[in-house]
Coordinates of C-alpha atoms and ligand atoms in Angstrom, one line a residue:
X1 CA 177.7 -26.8 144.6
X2 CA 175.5 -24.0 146.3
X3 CA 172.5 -23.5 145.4
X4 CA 170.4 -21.0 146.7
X5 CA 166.7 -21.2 146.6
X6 CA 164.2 -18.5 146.7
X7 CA 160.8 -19.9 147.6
X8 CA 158.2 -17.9 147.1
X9 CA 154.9 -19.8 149.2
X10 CA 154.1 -17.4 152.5
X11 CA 154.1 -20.2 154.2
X12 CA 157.8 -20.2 154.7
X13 CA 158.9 -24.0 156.0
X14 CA 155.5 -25.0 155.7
X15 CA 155.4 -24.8 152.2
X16 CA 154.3 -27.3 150.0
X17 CA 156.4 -26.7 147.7
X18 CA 159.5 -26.7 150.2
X19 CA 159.3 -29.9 150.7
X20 CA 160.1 -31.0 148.0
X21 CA 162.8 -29.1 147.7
X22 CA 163.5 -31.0 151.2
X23 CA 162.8 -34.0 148.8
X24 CA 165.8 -32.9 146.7
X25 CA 168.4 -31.4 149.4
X26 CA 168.0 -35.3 151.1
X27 CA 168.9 -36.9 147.4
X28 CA 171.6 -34.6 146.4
X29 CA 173.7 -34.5 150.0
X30 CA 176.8 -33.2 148.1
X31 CA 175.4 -29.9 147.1
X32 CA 174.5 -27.1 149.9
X33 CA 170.8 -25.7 149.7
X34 CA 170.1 -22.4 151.1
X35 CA 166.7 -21.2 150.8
X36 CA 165.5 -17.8 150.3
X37 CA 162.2 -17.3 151.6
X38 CA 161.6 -14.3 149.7
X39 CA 157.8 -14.8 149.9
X40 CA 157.9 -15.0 153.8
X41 CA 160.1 -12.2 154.2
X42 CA 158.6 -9.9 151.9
X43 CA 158.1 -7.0 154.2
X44 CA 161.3 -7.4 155.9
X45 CA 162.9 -7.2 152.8
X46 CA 161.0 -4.2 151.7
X47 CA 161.8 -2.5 155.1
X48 CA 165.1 -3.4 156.7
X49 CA 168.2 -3.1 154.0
X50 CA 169.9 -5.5 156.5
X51 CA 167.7 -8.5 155.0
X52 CA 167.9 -7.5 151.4
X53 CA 171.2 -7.1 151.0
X54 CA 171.8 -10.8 153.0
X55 CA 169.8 -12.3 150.3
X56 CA 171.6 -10.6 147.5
X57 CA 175.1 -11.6 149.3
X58 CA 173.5 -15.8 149.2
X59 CA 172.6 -15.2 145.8
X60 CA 175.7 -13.8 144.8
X61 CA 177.9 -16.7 146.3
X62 CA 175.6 -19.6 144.7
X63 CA 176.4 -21.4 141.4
X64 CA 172.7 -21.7 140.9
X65 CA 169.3 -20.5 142.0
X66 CA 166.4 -22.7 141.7
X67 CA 162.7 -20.6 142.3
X68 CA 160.4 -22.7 144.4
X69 CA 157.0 -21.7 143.9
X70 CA 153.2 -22.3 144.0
X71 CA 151.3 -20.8 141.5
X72 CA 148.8 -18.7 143.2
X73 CA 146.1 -17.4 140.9
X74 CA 147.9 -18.1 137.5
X75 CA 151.0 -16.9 138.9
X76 CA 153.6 -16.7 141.6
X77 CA 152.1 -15.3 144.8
X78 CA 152.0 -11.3 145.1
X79 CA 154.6 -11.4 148.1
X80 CA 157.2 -13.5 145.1
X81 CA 156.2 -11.2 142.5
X82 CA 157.0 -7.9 144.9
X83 CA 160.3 -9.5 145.6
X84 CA 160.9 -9.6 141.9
X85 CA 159.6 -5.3 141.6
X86 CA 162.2 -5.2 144.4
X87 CA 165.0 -6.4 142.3
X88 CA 164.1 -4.0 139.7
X89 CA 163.7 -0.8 141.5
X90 CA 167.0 -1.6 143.7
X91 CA 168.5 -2.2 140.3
X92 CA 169.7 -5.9 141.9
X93 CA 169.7 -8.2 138.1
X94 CA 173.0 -7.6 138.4
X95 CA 173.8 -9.9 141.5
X96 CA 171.2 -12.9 139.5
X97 CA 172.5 -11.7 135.6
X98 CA 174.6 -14.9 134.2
X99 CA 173.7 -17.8 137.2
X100 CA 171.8 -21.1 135.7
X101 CA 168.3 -20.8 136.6
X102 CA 165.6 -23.3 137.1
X103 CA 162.6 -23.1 138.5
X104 CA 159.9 -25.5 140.6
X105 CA 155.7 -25.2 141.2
X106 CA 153.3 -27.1 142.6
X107 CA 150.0 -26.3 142.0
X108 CA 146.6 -28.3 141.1
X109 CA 148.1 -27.4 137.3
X110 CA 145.6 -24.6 136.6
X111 CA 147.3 -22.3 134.8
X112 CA 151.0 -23.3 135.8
X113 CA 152.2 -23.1 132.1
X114 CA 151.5 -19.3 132.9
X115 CA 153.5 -19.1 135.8
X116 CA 156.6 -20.8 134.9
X117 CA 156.2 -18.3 131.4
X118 CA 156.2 -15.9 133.6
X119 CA 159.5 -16.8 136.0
X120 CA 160.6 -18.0 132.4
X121 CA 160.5 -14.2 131.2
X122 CA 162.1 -12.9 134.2
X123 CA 165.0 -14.9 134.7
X124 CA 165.6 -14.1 130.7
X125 CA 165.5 -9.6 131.9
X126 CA 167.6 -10.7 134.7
X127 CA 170.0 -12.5 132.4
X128 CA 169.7 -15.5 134.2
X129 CA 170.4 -19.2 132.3
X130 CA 167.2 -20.5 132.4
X131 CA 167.0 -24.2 132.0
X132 CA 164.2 -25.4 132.6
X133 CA 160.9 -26.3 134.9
X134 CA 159.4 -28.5 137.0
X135 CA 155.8 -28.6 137.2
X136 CA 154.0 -30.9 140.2
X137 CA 150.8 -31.3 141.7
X138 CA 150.8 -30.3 145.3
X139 CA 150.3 -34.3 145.8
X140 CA 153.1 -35.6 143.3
X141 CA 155.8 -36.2 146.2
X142 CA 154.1 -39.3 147.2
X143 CA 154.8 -41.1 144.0
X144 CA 157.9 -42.9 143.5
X145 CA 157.3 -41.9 139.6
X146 CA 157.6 -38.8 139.7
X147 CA 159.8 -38.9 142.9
X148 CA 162.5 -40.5 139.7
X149 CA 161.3 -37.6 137.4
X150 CA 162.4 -35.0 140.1
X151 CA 165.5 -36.4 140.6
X152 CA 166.7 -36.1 136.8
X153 CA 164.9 -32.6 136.7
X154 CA 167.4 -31.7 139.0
X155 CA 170.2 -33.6 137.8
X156 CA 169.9 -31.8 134.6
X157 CA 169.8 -29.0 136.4
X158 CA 173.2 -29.5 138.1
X159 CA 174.7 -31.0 134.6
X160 CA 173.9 -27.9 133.0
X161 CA 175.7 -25.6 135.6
X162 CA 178.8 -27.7 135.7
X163 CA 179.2 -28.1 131.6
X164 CA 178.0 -24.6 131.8
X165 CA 175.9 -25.2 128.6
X166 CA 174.7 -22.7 126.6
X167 CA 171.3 -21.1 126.9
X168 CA 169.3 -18.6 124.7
X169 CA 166.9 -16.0 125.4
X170 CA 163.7 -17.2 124.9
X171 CA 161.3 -14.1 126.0
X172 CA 162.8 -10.5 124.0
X173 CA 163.4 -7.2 126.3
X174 CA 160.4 -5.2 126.3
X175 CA 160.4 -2.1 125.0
X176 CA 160.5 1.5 127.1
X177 CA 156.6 2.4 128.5
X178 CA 156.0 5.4 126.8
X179 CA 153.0 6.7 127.8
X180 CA 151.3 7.7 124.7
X181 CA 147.5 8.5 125.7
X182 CA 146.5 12.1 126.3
X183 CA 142.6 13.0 126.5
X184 CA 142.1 15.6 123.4
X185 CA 138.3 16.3 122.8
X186 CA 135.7 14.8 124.8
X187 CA 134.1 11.7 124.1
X188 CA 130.3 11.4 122.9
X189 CA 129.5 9.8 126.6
X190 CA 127.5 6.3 126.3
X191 CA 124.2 6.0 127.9
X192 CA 124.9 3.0 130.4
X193 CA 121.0 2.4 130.8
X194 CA 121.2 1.9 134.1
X195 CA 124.4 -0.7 134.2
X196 CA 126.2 -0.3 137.0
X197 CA 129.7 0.0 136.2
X198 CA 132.9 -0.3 138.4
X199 CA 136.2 0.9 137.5
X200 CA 138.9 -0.2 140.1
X201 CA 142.7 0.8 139.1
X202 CA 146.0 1.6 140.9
X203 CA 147.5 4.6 139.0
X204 CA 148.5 7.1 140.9
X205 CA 147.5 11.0 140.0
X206 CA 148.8 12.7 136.9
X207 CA 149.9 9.1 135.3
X208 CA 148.6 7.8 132.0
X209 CA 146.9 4.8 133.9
X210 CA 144.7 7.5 136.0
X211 CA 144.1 9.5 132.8
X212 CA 142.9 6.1 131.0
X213 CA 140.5 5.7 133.9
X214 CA 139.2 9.3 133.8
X215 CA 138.8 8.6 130.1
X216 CA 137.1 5.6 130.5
X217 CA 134.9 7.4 133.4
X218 CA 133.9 10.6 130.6
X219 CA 132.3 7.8 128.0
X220 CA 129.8 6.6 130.2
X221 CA 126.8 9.0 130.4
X222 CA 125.9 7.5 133.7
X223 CA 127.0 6.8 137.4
X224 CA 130.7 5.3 137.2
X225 CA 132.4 3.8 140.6
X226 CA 135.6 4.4 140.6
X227 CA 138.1 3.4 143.2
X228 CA 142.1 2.5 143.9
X229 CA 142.8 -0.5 145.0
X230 CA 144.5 0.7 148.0
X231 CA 141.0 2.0 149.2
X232 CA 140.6 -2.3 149.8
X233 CA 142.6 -1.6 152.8
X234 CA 144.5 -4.9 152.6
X235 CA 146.7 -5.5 155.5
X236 CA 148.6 -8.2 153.6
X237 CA 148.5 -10.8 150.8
X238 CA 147.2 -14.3 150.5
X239 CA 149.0 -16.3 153.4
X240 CA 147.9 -19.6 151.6
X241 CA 146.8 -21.1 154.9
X242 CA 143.5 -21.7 153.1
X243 CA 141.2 -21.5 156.2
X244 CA 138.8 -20.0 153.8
X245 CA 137.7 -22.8 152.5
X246 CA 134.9 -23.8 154.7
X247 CA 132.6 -20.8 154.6
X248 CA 135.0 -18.9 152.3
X249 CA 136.0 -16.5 154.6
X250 CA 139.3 -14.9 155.0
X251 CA 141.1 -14.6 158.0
X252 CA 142.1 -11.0 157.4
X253 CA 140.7 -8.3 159.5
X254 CA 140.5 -6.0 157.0
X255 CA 138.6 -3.9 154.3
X256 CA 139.1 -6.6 151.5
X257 CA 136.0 -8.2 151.6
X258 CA 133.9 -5.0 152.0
X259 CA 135.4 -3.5 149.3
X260 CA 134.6 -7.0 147.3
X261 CA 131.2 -6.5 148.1
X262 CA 130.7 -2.6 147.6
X263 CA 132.5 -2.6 144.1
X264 CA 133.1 -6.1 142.4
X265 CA 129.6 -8.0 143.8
X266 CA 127.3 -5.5 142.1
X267 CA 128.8 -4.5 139.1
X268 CA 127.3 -5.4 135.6
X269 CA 130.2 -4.3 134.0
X270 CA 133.4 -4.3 136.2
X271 CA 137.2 -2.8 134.4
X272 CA 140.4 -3.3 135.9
X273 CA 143.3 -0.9 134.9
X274 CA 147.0 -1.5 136.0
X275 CA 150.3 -0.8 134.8
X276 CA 152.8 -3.5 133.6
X277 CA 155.4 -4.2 136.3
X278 CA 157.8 -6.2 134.6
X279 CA 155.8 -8.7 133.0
X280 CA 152.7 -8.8 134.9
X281 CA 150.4 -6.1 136.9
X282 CA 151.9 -4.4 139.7
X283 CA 152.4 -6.7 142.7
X284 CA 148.8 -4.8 144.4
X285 CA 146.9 -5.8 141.7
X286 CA 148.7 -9.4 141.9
X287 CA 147.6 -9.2 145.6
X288 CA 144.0 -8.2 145.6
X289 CA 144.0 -11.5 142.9
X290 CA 145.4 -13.8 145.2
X291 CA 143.3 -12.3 148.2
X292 CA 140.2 -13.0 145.7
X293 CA 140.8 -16.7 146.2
X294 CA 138.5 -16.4 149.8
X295 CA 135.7 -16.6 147.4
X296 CA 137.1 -20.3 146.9
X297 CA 136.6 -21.7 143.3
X298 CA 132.9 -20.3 143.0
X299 CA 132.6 -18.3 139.4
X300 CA 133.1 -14.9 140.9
X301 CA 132.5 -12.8 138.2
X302 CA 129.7 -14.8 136.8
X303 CA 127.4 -13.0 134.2
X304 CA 129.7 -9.3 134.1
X305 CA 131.4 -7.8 131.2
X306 CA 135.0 -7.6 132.3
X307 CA 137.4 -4.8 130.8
X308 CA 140.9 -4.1 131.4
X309 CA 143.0 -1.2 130.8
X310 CA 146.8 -1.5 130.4
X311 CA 149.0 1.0 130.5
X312 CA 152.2 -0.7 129.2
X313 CA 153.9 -2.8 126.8
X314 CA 151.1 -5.4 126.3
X315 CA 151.6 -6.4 122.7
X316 CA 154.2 -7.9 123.8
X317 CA 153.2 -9.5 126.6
X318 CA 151.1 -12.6 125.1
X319 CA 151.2 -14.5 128.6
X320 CA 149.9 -11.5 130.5
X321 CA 147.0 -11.2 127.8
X322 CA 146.3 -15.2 128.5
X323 CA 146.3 -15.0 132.1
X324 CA 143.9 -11.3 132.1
X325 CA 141.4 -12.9 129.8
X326 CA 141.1 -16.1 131.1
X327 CA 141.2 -14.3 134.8
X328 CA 137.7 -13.2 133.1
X329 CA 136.2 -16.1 131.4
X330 CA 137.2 -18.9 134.3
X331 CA 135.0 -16.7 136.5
X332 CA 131.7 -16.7 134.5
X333 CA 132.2 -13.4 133.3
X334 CA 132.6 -12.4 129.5
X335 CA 135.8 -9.9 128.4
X336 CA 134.4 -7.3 127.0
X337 CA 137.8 -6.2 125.9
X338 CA 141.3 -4.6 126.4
X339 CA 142.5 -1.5 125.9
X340 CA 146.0 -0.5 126.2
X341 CA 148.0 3.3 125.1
X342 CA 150.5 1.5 123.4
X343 CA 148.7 2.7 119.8
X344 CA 148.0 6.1 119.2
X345 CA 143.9 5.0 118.7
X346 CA 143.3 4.5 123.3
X347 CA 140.4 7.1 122.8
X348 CA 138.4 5.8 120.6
X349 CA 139.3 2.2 121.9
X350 CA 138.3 3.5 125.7
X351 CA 134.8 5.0 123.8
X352 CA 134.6 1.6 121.8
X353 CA 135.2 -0.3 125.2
X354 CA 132.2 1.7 127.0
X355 CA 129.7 1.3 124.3
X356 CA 130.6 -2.7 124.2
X357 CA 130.4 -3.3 127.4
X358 CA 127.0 -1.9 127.8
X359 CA 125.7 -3.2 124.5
X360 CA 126.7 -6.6 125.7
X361 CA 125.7 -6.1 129.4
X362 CA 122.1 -5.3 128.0
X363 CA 122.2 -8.7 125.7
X364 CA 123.4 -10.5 128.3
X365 CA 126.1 -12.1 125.9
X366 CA 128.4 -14.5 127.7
X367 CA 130.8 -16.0 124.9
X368 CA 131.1 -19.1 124.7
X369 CA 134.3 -20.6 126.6
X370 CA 137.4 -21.8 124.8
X371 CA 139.4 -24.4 126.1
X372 CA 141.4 -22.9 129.1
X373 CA 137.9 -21.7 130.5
X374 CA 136.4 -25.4 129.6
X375 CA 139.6 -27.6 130.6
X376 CA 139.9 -25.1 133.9
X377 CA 136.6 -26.0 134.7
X378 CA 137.4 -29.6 134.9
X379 CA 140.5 -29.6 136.6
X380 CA 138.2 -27.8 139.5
X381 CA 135.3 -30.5 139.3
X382 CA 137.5 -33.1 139.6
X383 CA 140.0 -31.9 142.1
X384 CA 137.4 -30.7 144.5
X385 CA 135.1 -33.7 144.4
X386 CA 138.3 -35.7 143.9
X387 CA 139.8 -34.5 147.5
X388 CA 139.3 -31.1 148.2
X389 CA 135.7 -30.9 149.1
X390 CA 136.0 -32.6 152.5
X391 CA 137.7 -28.9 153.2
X392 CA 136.7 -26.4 150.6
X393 CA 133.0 -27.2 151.8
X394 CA 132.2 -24.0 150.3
X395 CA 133.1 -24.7 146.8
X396 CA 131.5 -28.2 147.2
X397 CA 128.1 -27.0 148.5
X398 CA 128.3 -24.5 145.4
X399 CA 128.9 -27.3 143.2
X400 CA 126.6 -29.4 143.9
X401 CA 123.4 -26.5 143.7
X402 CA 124.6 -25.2 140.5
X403 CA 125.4 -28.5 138.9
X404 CA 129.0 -27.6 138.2
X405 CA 129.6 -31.6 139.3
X406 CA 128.7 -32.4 135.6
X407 CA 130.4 -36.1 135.0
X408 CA 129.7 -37.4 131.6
X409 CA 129.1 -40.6 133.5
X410 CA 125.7 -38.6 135.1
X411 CA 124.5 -38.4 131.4
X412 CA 122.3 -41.4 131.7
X413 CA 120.4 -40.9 128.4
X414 CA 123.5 -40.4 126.7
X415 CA 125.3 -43.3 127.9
X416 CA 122.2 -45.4 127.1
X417 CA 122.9 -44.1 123.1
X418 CA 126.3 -44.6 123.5
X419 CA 126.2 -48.1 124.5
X420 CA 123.4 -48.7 121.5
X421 CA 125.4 -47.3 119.1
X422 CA 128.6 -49.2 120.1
X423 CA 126.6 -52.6 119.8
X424 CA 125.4 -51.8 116.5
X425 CA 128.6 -51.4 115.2
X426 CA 129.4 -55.1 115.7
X427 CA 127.0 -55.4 113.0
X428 CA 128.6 -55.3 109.6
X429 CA 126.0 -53.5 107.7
X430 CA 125.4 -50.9 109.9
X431 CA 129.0 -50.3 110.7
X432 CA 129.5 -49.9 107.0
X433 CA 126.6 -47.5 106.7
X434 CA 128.0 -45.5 109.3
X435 CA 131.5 -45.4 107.8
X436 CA 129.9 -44.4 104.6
X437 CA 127.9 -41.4 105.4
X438 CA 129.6 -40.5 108.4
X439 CA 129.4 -36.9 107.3
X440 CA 126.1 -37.2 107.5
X441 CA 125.9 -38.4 110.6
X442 CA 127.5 -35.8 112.1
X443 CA 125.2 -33.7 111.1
X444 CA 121.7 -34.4 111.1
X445 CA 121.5 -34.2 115.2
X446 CA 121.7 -30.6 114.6
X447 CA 119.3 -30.2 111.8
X448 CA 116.4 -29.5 114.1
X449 CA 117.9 -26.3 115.9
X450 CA 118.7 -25.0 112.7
X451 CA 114.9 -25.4 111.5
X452 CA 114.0 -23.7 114.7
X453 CA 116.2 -20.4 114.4
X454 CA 114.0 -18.2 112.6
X455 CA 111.5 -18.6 115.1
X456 CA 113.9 -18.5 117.9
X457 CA 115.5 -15.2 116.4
X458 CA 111.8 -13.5 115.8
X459 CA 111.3 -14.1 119.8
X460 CA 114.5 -12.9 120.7
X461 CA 113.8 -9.7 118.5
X462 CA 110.1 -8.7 120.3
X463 CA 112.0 -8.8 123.6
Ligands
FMN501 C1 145.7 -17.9 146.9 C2 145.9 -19.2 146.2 C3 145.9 -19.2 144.9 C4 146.1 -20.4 144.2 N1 146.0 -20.4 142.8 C5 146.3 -21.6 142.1 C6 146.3 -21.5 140.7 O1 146.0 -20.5 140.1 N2 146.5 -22.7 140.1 C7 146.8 -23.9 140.8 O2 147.0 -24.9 140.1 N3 146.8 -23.9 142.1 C8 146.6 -22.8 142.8 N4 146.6 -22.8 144.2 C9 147.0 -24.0 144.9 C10 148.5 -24.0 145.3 O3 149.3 -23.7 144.2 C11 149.0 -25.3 145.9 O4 148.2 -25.5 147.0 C12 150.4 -25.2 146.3 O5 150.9 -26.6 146.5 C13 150.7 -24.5 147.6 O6 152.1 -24.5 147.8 P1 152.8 -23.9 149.1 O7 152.3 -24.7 150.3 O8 154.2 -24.0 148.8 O9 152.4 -22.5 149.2 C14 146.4 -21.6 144.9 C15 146.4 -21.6 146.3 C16 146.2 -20.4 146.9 C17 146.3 -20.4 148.4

């Protein structure tokens, strides 16, 4: 059979990710690979209609199409997700609509269950067969184990184009944007007390995105930055060569990092507004993510209210709302909250959002994280201390002075208890005791912060 992949890494044959679809092409010799680099090519394809429509003549011929991708920053990398735009706008499904899809990351697993949702959701508009994923760590070649694992991933693969089996739609159509937000009278302005707020967007002129910004701009009573993203003056997105990673420094020449510093460094409360492309941000926005990674795995938006404004259908975009507010909470920052124009309430949510953000920016509220923010966290301890720190020296310096390397087995104290309390259960009694008023147990450790509150509350009160 022919398959046709389109791999989405930058990197082209030096991709990760490639090899192991190399991995595959050398285990399944009667089957013809062609691969797409759709991620290399990306402004080729965008520019010369030669390359595009020899891509969609490869595609076309091939009984399946298997996407090869890292996940870059929750995602597929901006150059992949621009190819996907492209399909859209050069009204291409057609050429993909009915071939069995399948697709393949690697990653470190942070947020790859995102990403594969995501190609998941877009082989379903394109009316692809999807039939399932493949998920590896960048590292998972090397073991015969999962070497086995690959191997019936894409057996199955192959079994489920020739029996052509059946496949449902998983993700529904979205619905039609209609842009439903039009400023009536204006808003009561919040007083910002001296926040500094930063509003970065991509709508152009006269859309409902720009008009959700100006919106957003009239509730605040004091100075608002606002800028387009295109001001960044990015020559390009993330090339994944990860030369950053000693002094987290890009290799870009360009006005990425300065706009970084002049918008998102100083902002106390920082909103990002984009319009749904498909089923994520527009590929610019995906691009000044994936160029964010030059600030390594360092908490970039540590301590900042975070707000987004959506123009689009977001309701029904549950994996886009995931990915935005974790985007927020894995970088230190808290979300403030989202607004979208998909109800006929944007106004009052864009005045809501403004007074929020300020109240909270004053309080210094940071919520406490939920599990992607806590389980993120440790996939980044580990991996860098694990491995990656002999390169991202960066992240590991960082680390180490903010005491992000927290091991449970550096909890000397506690594994002193722990050890205590495991012996005593070999004694009968106590191990009885223990099973009796276990309830109990559980809670007198935290009986002497709630003694404490009043006074703690009072104190908060005078300040
Ligand atoms: C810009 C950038 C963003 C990344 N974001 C993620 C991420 O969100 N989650 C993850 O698990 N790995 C992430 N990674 C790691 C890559 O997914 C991983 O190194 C992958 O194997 C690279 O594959 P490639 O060589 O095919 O491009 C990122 C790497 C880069 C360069």
């Amino acid at each position: 059979m022919q398959i046709c992949i389109i791999s989405g890494s930058p990197k082209g044959e030096k991709s990760v990710t490639l090899q192991y679809v190399r991995f595959l092409e050398e285990a399944f010799p009667d089957h013809t690979f062609t691969v797409l680099h759709a991620g290399r090519e990306i402004q080729a394809l965008e520019r010369q209609e030669e390359a595009w429509d020899g891509l969609l003549a490869t595609v076309e011929e091939c009984d399946g199409v298997l996407w090869a991708t890292p996940v870059y920053v929750m995602l597929v990398p901006a150059q992949l997700k621009r190819f996907i735009e492209l399909i859209g706008e050069r009204n291409a499904a057609g050429v993909f609509s009915g071939k069995y899809a399948a697709c393949l990351t690697t990653s470190i697993r942070f947020f790859d269950h995102t990403a594969h949702a995501y190609l998941h959701g877009i082989c379903d508009d394109l009316g692809m067969r999807y039939v399932g994923f493949c998920s590896a760590h960048m590292e998972d070649l090397r073991s015969e184990a999962f070497q086995e694992q690959l191997i019936f991933f894409f057996s199955d693969f192959l079994e489920a184009i020739v029996e052509r089996r059946p496949v449902q739609r998983v993700f529904p159509p979205l619905p039609a944007i209609e842009p439903s937000y039009a400023p009536t009278s204006p808003p009561v302005p919040v007083d910002t007390r001296g926040k500094r707020v930063a509003i970065l967007h991509d709508g152009e002129p006269g859309s409902g995105l720009a008009a959700m910004v100006d919106g957003l701009a009239a509730c605040c009573a004091g100075p608002v930055q606002v800028a387009h993203i295109r001001d960044a003056g990015m020559k390009g997105g993330c090339l994944g060569c990860c030369r950053c990673a000693f002094e987290n420094t890009c290799v870009y020449d360009d006005g990425f990092s300065a706009f970084w510093e002049e918008y998102v460094v100083p902002a106390d409360i920082l909103v990002m507004a984009g319009t749904i492309r498909d089923r994520f941000l527009s590929a610019a926005w995906k691009q000044f993510f994936d160029r964010s990674f030059s600030n390594g795995h360092v908490p970039a938006f540590e301590g900042k209210q975070i707000g987004y404004l959506v123009e689009g259908p977001l309701g029904h975009l549950s994996n886009l709302r995931e990915v935005l507010t974790d985007l927020a909470t894995m970088e230190g920052a808290n979300l403030a909250g989202i607004v979208t124009d998909e109800s006929g309430e944007t106004g009052a949510a864009l005045h809501a959002l403004a007074e929020r953000s300020v109240r909270l920016a004053d309080r210094g509220y940071i919520a406490p994280p939920t599990f992607p923010a806590v389980a993120g966290h440790k996939i980044f301890r580990d991996e860098i201390w694990g491995g990656m720190r002999a390169i991202f020296k960066a992240d590991d310096r960082y680390y180490r002075q903010h005491g992000l390397y927290d091991f449970p087995t550096r909890d000397y104290p506690k594994r002193i208890v722990t050890r205590v309390t495991s012996l005593a259960m070999s004694i009968p009694a106590v191990r009885r005791d223990v099973v009796k008023n276990m309830p109990d147990y559980m809670v007198q450790p935290l009986q002497k912060s709630i003694e404490s509150s009043r006074v703690l509350a009072e104190r908060k009160k005078r300040r």
